C-alpha cells in the first residue's frame, strides 16, 4: 500500500481561523508600539494563504497571536469558532496542540532523533507509544525521510530538518499549519523542494496552511496572499503599496520635517 | 503528558548531559554518604553496646548503689544523703535479702559486690584501693572485684562468663577463700615473650595497698584464669566479669583491705513483670531509707538511657552531614537554573506543540527526582562501605590504645564491629536525598514552567 494513502489528516470545513479588529500594543519604555492595528483575517478550511510583508511589519506578532502563543491587546481571534482570547493558559496549550508550527530555524530538539521529534506532539497529548511511533514513521515517509528516522537533527541538512519540522507539524493533526519564513534558512534549490511539499500537502491532503513570509517567491505558491504593512492587513498588493508609500512619507516627514530635504 | 513519558523524557535529558548530571548527582552522593556512614557507624556501635549490656544483665537484675556514684546515672537517681551499703546490711535476719524475701518473695538472690580500684591515693568514690602488683613490670589499673564466687558464678548471675571452662580458661574457680581468679586479658602464659609480662597462672602476686593509713602488702595465688569474654561489658561496670578483672572472695577482701561496705548490691528478681520489678525497687529504697538514699538501676533503664544518648549523637551527626546536602541543594538550584536558561528554546518548542505548564514543571522536577534517587542509592552504597572503613580506622586504634580494663573491653568488642544499615535508615536516606533534590529544584522548575512561549521561542 502506498504510504501516502494511509495518512489520515483531520478534514475541517468552514472558517478555520478568523481575526476581528486584532490589535497588539507593546510598550517600549513610555512609547506605545502598535505592532498589529485592527487586523481582520479569515482563513477557510483547505486554503493555502500567505501573509507577505517586510521585516518590522508585524508578521511575527501576527503569528504569535494566531498561533495562541501570545495574547492580543484587543480584538478577537477565533479558531474553529472558539474565541481563544477568553481561554486560560491550559486551554491555550490545548489549542496549540492542534496548530502545526513550522519555524524558520526548524526548532527541533537536538538530543532527540528525527522520529522522536515527530513523536513529541503526540507524546505531549498522551498518545500510546506504539501508536505514536507508527504514526511518526508514516509522517516521516510522507515528507520523504523514511530512511532518516534515527538521525539526529545535527546529522540532517537544513532542508531535511525543515521536512522533519513539517512532519512534526502534521503529527499534531493540525487544524491549520502556521509557517514562519519556512524557507528563510535554506538554499534556493531546497526551498523549491519544501514549497512543493507544502503545496502537495495542501492539494492532496487539504492541509489548511498560513505562511508568513517576506519572500514573494514563497507567497507565489499560495492561492491567496494578504499583505501586512505597519501592523495593518491589506487584501491587495496595490493597497499595500499605497500604505507603504504613505508610511515612508510619514517617516521622512518625521525625520526631516514637513517640507524637508526629500519632500 | 503521561507520567511514564515525562520520566523517559527527563531520563534522556540527563543522559545527554552526562557530565553535568554526574556533578549534580555527586553533591547528593556526598551528603547521603556522610549521613549513611555516620548513622551506620552509630547503629553498629549501639548494637555492640546493647549486646554487651545484655550479657549478664537482664531486666530482672537490679543494681543498687549508694547515692550518686557508678551506675546511679542510669537508675532512678538517689537524691538526699547517699546511703552506705554496709556488708552487714546484706545478710542475717535484719539484712536486705531477708527483708526482700519477706516482702512478697519475688527475689531469687541478693549479692554484694566490692570493687577495689587501682589508685595511688584514696578518694571518696574509691575508699579501698591497691597501688601496685609486684610480679610484673607492668602497672595495672584493673579493678579487683570481691564477690561470693559461688553466687557470682551461679546460673542466676554470671555462670556463662565467670568460668574457667570456656575458651582460653585455665585452672579452676577456687573454693578455698584464699586464692584469686584473673580475667583472660591479664593472663600471659608465654614467659619468654618479649612483650611486657602479665600475670601468670599459678603464680603468687603481691598487692601493695594502704591499710588504715599505713602501707601494707599481701601475697595471693592465682588459681584460675577466666575464659575469654570479649567486648565491653557494661555488665562489668555493674560488677560483672570482664577480661581485665581480678576476682577475689569477699572474705579475703575483708581480711586484706578491712572492707566493710559494698560498692554495689545486685538483686535478681524472679519475674519480668515490670510492676513486680518496680515493687522490689521500691522495697530496696525503703530498706535503705533510714540511712540514706540509694540508686536502683536495671539493664532496661541502662539500655533506655544509652539508646537515648546514642540517638541524640546520631541526630547530631545527621544534622552535621545534612549541611553537605544543603550545599548539594544549592548546587542543584545553580545547575538547574543554568540548564533552564540553556534550554529556554526547548521549553518554547514544547509549549508551542501544546505542552502545559505542569508538563514542563514535571519534566524538570522528575530530572531532580532522578538525580535524588541515583544520588541517594549511590550514597547509601558508598556510605555503608565507608562506615566499615571508618569503623576500622576508629576502632582499630581504640583496640591498640586499650590497656586498662574498660578500654580493653571496648577494643575487644569493637574489633567485631559491623555497621548497621537498617530499612529505616535506607528509607530516610532516600527521602533526604530525593527531598533535597526536589525541594531545591522547585523554584527553577517553577520558573521554567511559567516562561511565556513566545519569549522562550525567541530566546537566542
XYZ file of C-alpha atoms in Angstrom:
723
model
C 0.000 0.000 0.000
C 1.205 3.469 -0.792
C 2.418 5.152 2.420
C 0.853 8.462 1.461
C -2.597 6.975 1.088
C -2.549 5.703 4.647
C -2.194 9.152 6.159
C -5.341 10.394 7.805
C -5.282 14.094 8.458
C -8.263 15.800 10.037
C -10.562 17.285 7.464
C -12.066 20.561 8.565
C -14.618 22.738 6.864
C -15.806 26.304 7.074
C -13.751 29.066 8.621
C -10.778 27.694 10.494
C -9.234 30.947 11.609
C -10.637 34.425 11.917
C -9.352 37.619 13.481
C -11.548 40.624 14.069
C -10.009 44.008 14.654
C -6.976 42.332 16.177
C -4.663 44.794 17.863
C -1.421 44.288 19.775
C 0.306 47.129 21.519
C 3.741 46.820 23.099
C 5.185 49.354 25.453
C 8.768 50.341 24.808
C 9.586 52.442 27.809
C 6.839 55.017 27.702
C 6.408 54.742 23.940
C 3.491 52.753 22.584
C 4.287 50.430 19.686
C 1.211 49.343 17.761
C 2.514 46.070 16.295
C -0.896 44.992 14.990
C -3.565 47.510 14.227
C -7.084 46.247 13.634
C -6.211 43.149 11.654
C -9.105 41.279 10.056
C -8.162 37.939 8.569
C -10.311 34.999 7.611
C -8.897 31.603 6.581
C -11.155 28.870 5.306
C -10.530 25.163 5.590
C -8.239 23.845 2.862
C -6.835 27.257 1.985
C -3.176 27.957 1.351
C -2.703 31.594 2.353
C 0.394 33.730 2.616
C 0.861 36.850 4.697
C 3.512 38.898 2.927
C 5.264 41.837 4.479
C 8.650 43.427 5.075
C 10.525 42.978 8.298
C 9.092 45.005 11.159
C 5.656 44.996 9.623
C 4.108 42.891 12.376
C 4.336 39.442 10.767
C 5.862 37.696 13.777
C 3.398 39.359 16.122
C 0.532 38.145 13.956
C 1.979 34.617 14.035
C 2.233 34.702 17.824
C -1.375 35.858 18.093
C -2.996 33.409 15.713
C -0.713 30.636 16.984
C -2.057 31.154 20.536
C 1.483 31.864 21.729
C 0.694 35.358 22.996
C -2.358 37.405 23.914
C -3.754 40.312 21.949
C -4.379 43.773 23.402
C -7.824 43.972 21.826
C -9.920 42.370 19.132
C -10.911 38.764 18.684
C -9.195 35.597 17.492
C -11.479 32.704 16.620
C -10.047 29.276 15.950
C -12.752 26.951 14.684
C -15.345 29.292 16.138
C -13.726 29.352 19.566
C -12.659 32.699 20.975
C -9.159 31.987 22.249
C -8.949 35.399 23.917
C -11.217 34.067 26.649
C -9.179 30.957 27.274
C -6.874 30.261 30.220
C -3.272 29.058 29.830
C -4.143 25.374 29.833
C -6.874 25.815 27.260
C -4.476 27.790 25.061
C -1.965 24.940 25.358
C -4.689 22.554 24.193
C -5.409 24.831 21.217
C -1.696 24.797 20.333
C -1.768 21.013 20.348
C -3.688 21.349 17.089
C -1.674 24.068 15.384
C 1.175 22.796 13.231
C 4.049 25.227 13.673
C 6.882 25.318 11.130
C 9.638 27.729 12.101
C 12.383 29.396 10.112
C 15.069 27.916 12.369
C 13.386 24.494 12.486
C 13.256 24.388 16.297
C 13.906 20.689 16.567
C 15.175 19.255 19.848
C 18.790 18.360 19.223
C 19.156 15.393 21.531
C 16.122 13.607 20.101
C 16.166 11.650 16.849
C 14.072 12.854 13.914
C 11.455 10.240 14.753
C 11.335 11.225 18.426
C 10.926 14.864 17.393
C 7.955 13.906 15.229
C 6.530 11.803 18.053
C 6.800 14.694 20.508
C 3.428 16.395 19.861
C 1.728 13.036 20.292
C 3.753 12.412 23.470
C 2.501 15.726 24.818
C -1.050 14.674 24.015
C -0.520 11.379 25.841
C -0.837 9.104 22.798
C 0.231 5.496 23.356
C 3.911 4.979 22.465
C 3.298 2.240 19.896
C 0.632 4.250 18.106
C 2.676 7.430 18.041
C 5.724 5.616 16.724
C 3.750 4.095 13.875
C 2.191 7.450 13.026
C 5.511 9.268 13.249
C 7.026 6.805 10.766
C 4.121 7.451 8.420
C 4.663 11.208 8.614
C 8.393 10.782 8.067
C 7.585 8.738 4.953
C 5.155 11.398 3.813
C 7.855 14.087 3.883
C 10.288 11.720 2.176
C 12.549 10.989 5.132
C 11.532 7.420 5.875
C 15.198 6.425 5.775
C 16.342 9.117 8.201
C 14.177 8.351 11.217
C 17.048 7.610 13.584
C 19.184 10.577 12.602
C 19.571 13.465 14.963
C 18.881 16.985 13.639
C 22.610 17.745 13.538
C 23.044 14.841 11.127
C 20.480 16.241 8.692
C 20.720 19.036 6.108
C 18.709 22.226 6.501
C 16.106 21.046 4.023
C 15.801 17.699 5.753
C 15.424 19.377 9.117
C 12.626 21.524 7.742
C 10.918 18.372 6.419
C 11.147 16.875 9.912
C 9.565 20.058 11.255
C 6.745 19.682 8.726
C 6.304 16.033 9.738
C 6.136 17.146 13.378
C 3.526 19.766 12.459
C 1.489 17.080 10.681
C 1.797 14.848 13.744
C -0.202 17.471 15.613
C -3.164 16.631 13.367
C -3.386 20.364 12.837
C -6.499 22.416 12.255
C -4.080 24.557 10.290
C -0.350 24.782 9.737
C 1.347 28.003 10.627
C 4.651 28.559 8.825
C 7.049 31.326 9.773
C 9.501 32.002 6.916
C 9.732 28.253 6.270
C 12.422 28.671 3.604
C 14.281 31.536 5.215
C 17.167 29.400 6.371
C 17.723 27.102 3.384
C 19.191 27.365 -0.096
C 17.141 28.088 -3.227
C 17.014 24.532 -4.565
C 15.917 23.135 -1.246
C 13.432 25.996 -0.937
C 11.668 24.784 -4.066
C 11.505 21.236 -2.713
C 10.000 22.426 0.557
C 7.492 24.639 -1.227
C 6.452 21.714 -3.475
C 5.910 19.629 -0.370
C 3.793 22.353 1.221
C 1.772 22.717 -1.960
C 1.328 18.961 -2.225
C 0.151 18.667 1.384
C -2.400 21.369 0.729
C -3.630 19.967 -2.550
C -3.593 16.254 -1.772
C -4.300 16.251 1.938
C -6.244 19.501 2.230
C -3.953 20.795 4.949
C -5.006 24.369 5.686
C -1.825 26.436 5.714
C -0.903 30.013 6.581
C 2.616 31.049 5.517
C 4.081 34.201 6.967
C 6.915 35.464 4.810
C 8.735 38.418 3.357
C 9.652 36.371 0.270
C 7.410 36.974 -2.755
C 8.532 33.653 -4.304
C 7.193 31.786 -1.299
C 3.979 33.766 -1.441
C 3.633 32.912 -5.132
C 2.826 29.255 -4.451
C -0.165 30.137 -2.309
C -3.733 30.534 -3.520
C -4.199 33.827 -1.760
C -1.834 36.474 -0.449
C -2.616 39.166 2.056
C -0.206 41.971 2.826
C 0.878 43.431 6.119
C 2.317 46.919 6.406
C 2.888 48.664 9.727
C 0.596 46.282 11.552
C -2.300 46.675 9.156
C -3.519 43.962 6.831
C -4.391 44.625 3.145
C -6.041 42.256 0.772
C -4.432 43.621 -2.430
C -0.944 44.453 -3.486
C -1.999 47.937 -4.577
C -3.463 48.811 -1.201
C -0.300 47.576 0.472
C 1.928 49.586 -1.831
C -0.048 52.720 -1.211
C 0.152 52.131 2.533
C 3.875 51.559 2.289
C 4.297 54.775 0.321
C 2.295 56.761 2.852
C 4.248 55.200 5.667
C 7.546 56.099 4.030
C 6.450 59.697 3.516
C 5.338 59.934 7.093
C 8.642 58.571 8.279
C 10.535 61.003 6.108
C 8.412 63.816 7.465
C 9.180 62.684 10.955
C 12.854 62.517 10.128
C 13.321 65.658 8.141
C 10.267 67.768 8.995
C 7.446 68.991 6.795
C 8.840 70.314 3.526
C 12.191 68.790 4.370
C 15.054 67.930 2.036
C 13.312 64.978 0.337
C 9.838 66.400 0.357
C 1.905 14.208 29.143
C 1.817 10.764 30.705
C 3.982 10.278 33.791
C 5.922 7.485 32.091
C 6.671 9.755 29.135
C 7.838 12.542 31.441
C 10.236 10.078 33.116
C 11.506 8.913 29.726
C 11.976 12.481 28.506
C 13.766 13.602 31.686
C 15.938 10.496 31.732
C 17.013 11.225 28.171
C 17.934 14.810 29.138
C 20.142 13.594 31.974
C 21.744 11.000 29.712
C 22.666 13.617 27.141
C 24.098 15.995 29.739
C 26.074 13.246 31.434
C 28.908 15.363 32.784
C 26.621 17.894 34.344
C 24.273 15.232 35.672
C 27.172 13.364 37.292
C 28.381 16.535 39.009
C 24.895 17.304 40.283
C 24.419 13.739 41.489
C 27.805 13.911 43.190
C 26.576 16.591 45.571
C 23.720 14.367 46.720
C 26.058 11.357 46.875
C 28.433 13.151 49.249
C 25.636 14.225 51.580
C 23.940 10.841 51.672
C 27.259 9.019 52.021
C 28.046 11.106 55.094
C 24.621 10.537 56.636
C 24.588 6.794 55.986
C 28.215 6.262 57.043
C 27.804 8.095 60.337
C 24.434 6.567 61.150
C 25.543 3.036 60.251
C 28.544 3.589 62.471
C 26.442 4.720 65.406
C 23.982 1.878 64.694
C 26.783 -0.699 64.786
C 28.244 0.829 67.920
C 24.827 0.872 69.533
C 24.367 -2.804 68.706
C 27.640 -3.703 70.369
C 26.762 -1.754 73.487
C 23.290 -3.244 73.607
C 24.628 -6.745 73.022
C 27.256 -6.359 75.702
C 24.785 -4.898 78.105
C 22.507 -7.827 77.615
C 25.341 -10.191 78.610
C 24.904 -10.996 82.247
C 22.484 -8.197 82.882
C 18.894 -8.994 82.345
C 15.889 -6.845 83.004
C 15.466 -8.919 86.139
C 18.779 -7.750 87.548
C 18.662 -4.650 89.706
C 21.851 -2.943 90.735
C 21.826 -0.977 93.954
C 24.418 1.710 94.531
C 24.746 4.253 97.246
C 23.652 7.677 96.070
C 25.225 9.276 93.015
C 28.174 7.010 92.208
C 28.709 4.418 89.457
C 25.511 3.433 87.821
C 23.393 5.990 89.605
C 23.238 7.971 86.369
C 21.350 5.111 84.734
C 18.991 4.459 87.548
C 16.256 6.345 89.205
C 18.586 8.775 90.974
C 19.113 8.784 94.672
C 18.654 12.294 95.954
C 19.362 13.173 99.550
C 22.229 11.740 101.550
C 23.719 8.659 99.899
C 23.348 5.515 101.958
C 26.378 3.348 102.663
C 25.932 -0.279 101.678
C 27.497 -1.929 104.714
C 28.348 -5.572 104.301
C 26.409 -6.226 107.459
C 23.265 -4.856 105.777
C 23.034 -7.710 103.332
C 22.604 -10.984 105.137
C 21.318 -12.069 108.505
C 17.837 -11.742 109.949
C 17.788 -7.946 109.507
C 19.551 -7.904 106.137
C 18.271 -6.769 102.740
C 17.890 -10.320 101.465
C 15.596 -11.338 104.284
C 13.697 -8.053 104.025
C 13.021 -8.512 100.322
C 12.114 -12.172 100.592
C 9.698 -11.416 103.388
C 8.312 -8.619 101.304
C 6.492 -10.713 98.688
C 9.013 -13.437 97.837
C 9.886 -12.089 94.428
C 13.644 -12.248 94.798
C 15.917 -15.157 93.791
C 19.190 -13.913 95.081
C 20.932 -10.896 96.538
C 24.661 -10.469 96.057
C 27.079 -7.850 97.306
C 29.989 -6.701 95.168
C 33.079 -4.878 96.374
C 35.223 -3.149 93.832
C 38.766 -2.156 94.709
C 40.414 0.139 92.214
C 43.969 0.719 91.238
C 44.953 4.100 92.582
C 47.742 5.948 94.287
C 45.503 7.856 96.613
C 42.129 7.175 98.133
C 39.148 9.205 97.073
C 35.557 9.453 98.116
C 34.339 7.108 95.401
C 37.069 4.516 95.958
C 37.865 4.320 99.619
C 39.622 0.993 99.045
C 42.398 0.720 96.530
C 45.646 -1.015 95.735
C 48.683 0.729 94.406
C 50.829 -1.961 92.803
C 51.273 -5.589 91.831
C 54.853 -6.762 92.122
C 55.421 -9.762 89.995
C 55.213 -7.805 86.781
C 56.982 -4.820 85.383
C 53.722 -3.524 84.094
C 51.264 -1.500 86.077
C 47.623 -2.388 86.092
C 44.582 -0.333 86.593
C 42.437 -3.440 86.620
C 39.701 -3.364 89.192
C 39.638 -6.017 91.867
C 36.137 -7.365 92.287
C 35.400 -9.113 95.538
C 32.376 -11.387 95.436
C 30.946 -14.642 96.708
C 32.375 -16.899 93.975
C 29.605 -19.491 94.296
C 26.863 -16.925 93.924
C 28.714 -14.884 91.312
C 29.260 -17.939 89.098
C 25.758 -19.317 89.612
C 23.233 -19.593 86.811
C 21.288 -16.681 88.273
C 24.196 -14.327 87.637
C 27.306 -14.914 85.549
C 27.677 -18.669 85.009
C 28.375 -18.102 81.308
C 31.264 -15.700 81.861
C 32.600 -16.371 85.348
C 34.047 -19.729 84.433
C 37.407 -21.234 83.518
C 35.872 -23.868 81.283
C 35.257 -21.662 78.230
C 37.842 -20.908 75.521
C 41.117 -19.678 76.959
C 40.227 -20.568 80.525
C 42.863 -22.184 82.802
C 42.581 -23.799 86.235
C 39.503 -23.591 88.420
C 37.391 -21.136 90.306
C 38.833 -21.629 93.818
C 36.678 -22.567 96.761
C 39.319 -22.051 99.441
C 38.538 -18.382 100.020
C 42.283 -17.668 99.766
C 43.061 -17.622 96.030
C 42.127 -15.311 93.245
C 40.945 -15.511 89.629
C 42.045 -13.239 86.807
C 40.395 -12.249 83.537
C 41.775 -13.708 80.341
C 43.127 -10.349 79.218
C 45.567 -10.266 82.156
C 46.840 -13.762 81.523
C 50.202 -14.221 79.844
C 51.264 -17.814 79.510
C 54.326 -17.112 77.363
C 57.051 -16.348 79.847
C 59.615 -15.885 77.071
C 57.527 -13.306 75.358
C 59.319 -10.063 74.671
C 56.189 -8.149 75.466
C 55.590 -6.890 78.952
C 54.918 -9.736 81.357
C 51.426 -10.094 82.570
C 50.195 -12.294 85.356
C 50.853 -15.997 85.161
C 48.633 -18.806 86.300
C 49.778 -20.495 89.473
C 51.909 -17.565 90.474
C 51.638 -15.568 93.641
C 51.191 -11.891 93.187
C 51.844 -9.283 95.795
C 49.356 -6.493 96.193
C 50.548 -3.221 97.687
C 47.894 -1.101 99.294
C 47.102 1.269 102.025
C 45.541 -0.066 105.168
C 44.081 2.354 107.637
C 46.721 4.935 106.767
C 49.695 2.569 106.691
C 51.376 0.872 103.736
C 50.727 -2.843 103.597
C 51.073 -5.758 101.232
C 49.926 -9.308 100.848
C 50.596 -12.254 98.570
C 47.778 -14.151 96.885
C 47.822 -17.069 94.476
C 46.226 -17.057 91.004
C 44.458 -20.380 90.681
C 42.133 -19.634 87.788
C 42.039 -17.751 84.542
C 38.595 -16.978 83.122
C 37.748 -17.956 79.562
C 37.692 -15.146 77.054
C 34.673 -12.875 77.424
C 35.398 -10.174 74.876
C 33.781 -6.866 74.443
C 32.993 -4.045 76.703
C 30.887 -5.244 79.363
C 28.787 -2.576 80.796
C 27.779 -5.540 82.893
C 31.376 -5.342 84.107
C 30.765 -1.753 85.148
C 27.958 -3.071 87.296
C 30.308 -5.661 88.722
C 30.016 -8.427 86.097
C 33.064 -10.360 84.824
C 35.391 -8.856 82.243
C 38.656 -9.866 80.568
C 40.605 -7.326 82.585
C 39.273 -8.015 86.041
C 40.842 -9.552 89.144
C 38.391 -11.573 91.266
C 38.731 -12.246 94.927
C 36.472 -13.909 97.526
C 34.727 -11.422 99.804
C 36.170 -12.911 102.949
C 39.689 -12.474 101.554
C 38.968 -8.851 100.664
C 37.651 -8.273 104.137
C 40.840 -9.720 105.609
C 43.226 -7.831 103.334
C 41.578 -4.463 102.942
C 39.377 -4.407 106.049
C 36.465 -3.647 103.758
C 33.109 -3.177 105.461
C 30.953 -1.900 102.638
C 29.817 -2.991 99.221
C 30.314 -0.970 96.079
C 27.037 -2.301 94.815
C 24.428 -4.910 95.571
C 22.848 -6.938 92.801
C 19.311 -8.180 93.271
C 17.825 -10.781 90.952
C 14.038 -10.546 90.720
C 12.238 -13.788 89.844
C 9.819 -12.099 87.483
C 9.984 -9.976 84.350
C 6.749 -8.240 85.255
C 7.585 -4.543 85.374
C 5.124 -3.951 88.213
C 6.887 -6.528 90.377
C 10.307 -5.133 89.440
C 9.025 -1.688 90.399
C 7.757 -3.064 93.728
C 11.112 -4.648 94.515
C 12.854 -1.392 93.540
C 10.606 0.488 95.937
C 11.252 -2.074 98.662
C 15.046 -1.731 98.250
C 14.774 2.032 98.544
C 12.538 1.656 101.571
C 15.052 -0.695 103.227
C 17.873 1.835 102.940
C 15.704 4.887 103.545
C 16.574 5.212 107.262
C 20.284 5.549 106.473
C 20.057 7.495 103.215
C 19.153 7.211 99.579
C 20.193 4.568 97.082
C 20.031 4.338 93.351
C 18.437 1.237 91.854
C 19.081 0.646 88.185
C 18.136 -2.137 85.820
C 19.572 -3.229 82.499
C 16.400 -1.931 80.888
C 16.874 1.552 82.302
C 20.552 1.497 81.359
C 19.651 0.439 77.812
C 16.986 3.097 77.547
C 19.347 5.805 78.730
C 22.149 4.629 76.454
C 19.852 4.393 73.464
C 18.631 7.910 74.157
C 22.210 9.165 74.292
C 23.175 7.320 71.106
C 20.003 8.559 69.418
C 20.983 12.124 70.223
C 24.512 11.514 68.923
C 23.051 10.022 65.771
C 20.739 13.017 65.265
C 23.618 15.403 65.804
C 25.788 13.604 63.248
C 22.888 13.569 60.778
C 22.459 17.293 61.240
C 26.159 17.857 60.540
C 26.045 15.615 57.472
C 22.882 17.346 56.297
C 24.900 20.534 55.818
C 26.559 18.909 52.829
C 23.079 18.119 51.484
C 22.175 21.787 51.714
C 25.318 22.581 49.736
C 24.214 19.941 47.227
C 20.799 21.587 47.097
C 22.284 24.989 46.314
C 24.341 23.303 43.612
C 21.155 21.804 42.186
C 19.494 25.228 42.083
C 22.552 26.621 40.352
C 22.886 23.862 37.779
C 19.169 23.702 37.061
C 18.958 27.448 36.624
C 21.785 27.340 34.096
C 20.232 24.307 32.438
C 16.862 26.041 32.174
C 18.439 29.128 30.625
C 20.201 26.903 28.102
C 17.002 25.035 27.392
C 14.772 28.083 27.094
C 14.144 27.466 23.414
C 13.332 23.806 24.123
C 10.763 24.975 26.655
C 9.351 27.260 23.948
C 9.169 24.392 21.453
C 7.413 22.157 23.959
C 4.899 24.881 24.703
C 4.380 25.575 21.002
C 3.389 21.975 20.426
C 0.948 22.109 23.303
C 2.829 21.208 26.495
C 1.188 22.695 29.574
C 2.975 24.443 32.445
C 2.517 21.318 34.551
C 4.261 19.209 31.882
C 7.307 21.496 31.938
C 7.275 21.569 35.749
C 7.028 17.772 35.719
C 9.950 17.363 33.331
C 12.324 19.433 35.467
C 11.117 18.019 38.781
C 11.485 14.468 37.509
C 15.034 15.287 36.447
C 15.682 16.426 40.016
C 13.912 13.345 41.342
C 16.125 11.068 39.242
C 19.208 12.955 40.439
C 17.990 12.483 44.010
C 17.240 8.776 43.597
C 20.520 7.964 41.837
C 22.491 10.128 44.286
C 20.788 8.525 47.272
C 21.295 4.954 46.087
C 24.970 5.513 45.275
C 25.373 7.440 48.537
C 23.799 4.646 50.558
C 26.148 2.085 48.981
C 29.231 4.240 49.497
C 28.121 5.283 52.971
C 27.679 1.687 54.070
C 31.103 0.720 52.716
C 32.512 3.904 54.218
C 31.178 3.020 57.637
C 33.211 -0.234 57.542
C 36.333 1.763 56.690
C 35.563 4.421 59.281
C 34.777 1.742 61.863
C 38.071 0.033 61.059
C 40.056 3.241 61.485
C 38.294 4.422 64.631
C 38.058 1.156 66.479
C 41.348 -0.413 65.451
C 43.058 2.494 67.142
C 40.764 2.012 70.120
C 41.919 -1.612 70.359
C 45.571 -0.629 70.062
C 45.356 2.047 72.690
C 43.454 -0.083 75.120
C 45.399 -1.108 78.127
C 43.043 -0.669 81.016
C 40.019 -2.655 81.997
C 37.340 -0.629 80.319
C 39.474 0.313 77.320
C 40.450 -3.284 76.743
C 36.852 -4.272 76.922
C 35.841 -1.719 74.347
C 38.617 -2.714 71.981
C 37.736 -6.355 72.152
C 34.089 -5.735 71.354
C 34.665 -3.236 68.598
C 37.075 -5.476 66.714
C 33.933 -7.352 65.686
C 32.240 -4.089 64.691
C 29.600 -4.400 61.958
C 27.865 -1.215 60.792
C 24.093 -1.295 60.674
C 22.098 -0.239 57.636
C 18.505 -0.559 58.732
C 15.496 -0.264 56.444
C 14.528 2.913 58.236
C 17.982 4.418 57.611
C 17.761 3.303 53.968
C 14.359 4.937 53.525
C 15.388 8.043 55.467
C 18.456 8.443 53.250
C 16.334 8.124 50.098
C 13.831 10.619 51.490
C 16.623 13.053 52.427
C 18.346 12.777 49.050
C 15.217 12.942 46.927
C 13.649 15.585 49.148
C 16.702 17.840 48.907
C 16.928 17.455 45.132
C 13.228 18.052 44.512
C 12.771 20.883 47.014
C 15.768 22.803 45.709
C 14.650 22.196 42.118
C 11.157 23.532 42.796
C 11.957 27.179 42.208
C 13.938 26.799 38.961
C 11.413 24.250 37.663
C 8.522 26.544 38.514
C 10.278 29.405 36.764
C 10.805 27.246 33.689
C 7.163 26.226 33.600
C 5.996 29.849 33.684
C 8.078 31.022 30.743
C 5.811 32.656 28.154
C 6.062 30.527 24.978
C 6.594 33.455 22.656
C 9.569 34.715 24.666
C 11.029 31.254 25.081
C 10.871 30.637 21.322
C 12.666 33.891 20.549
C 15.488 33.125 23.016
C 18.885 33.059 21.321
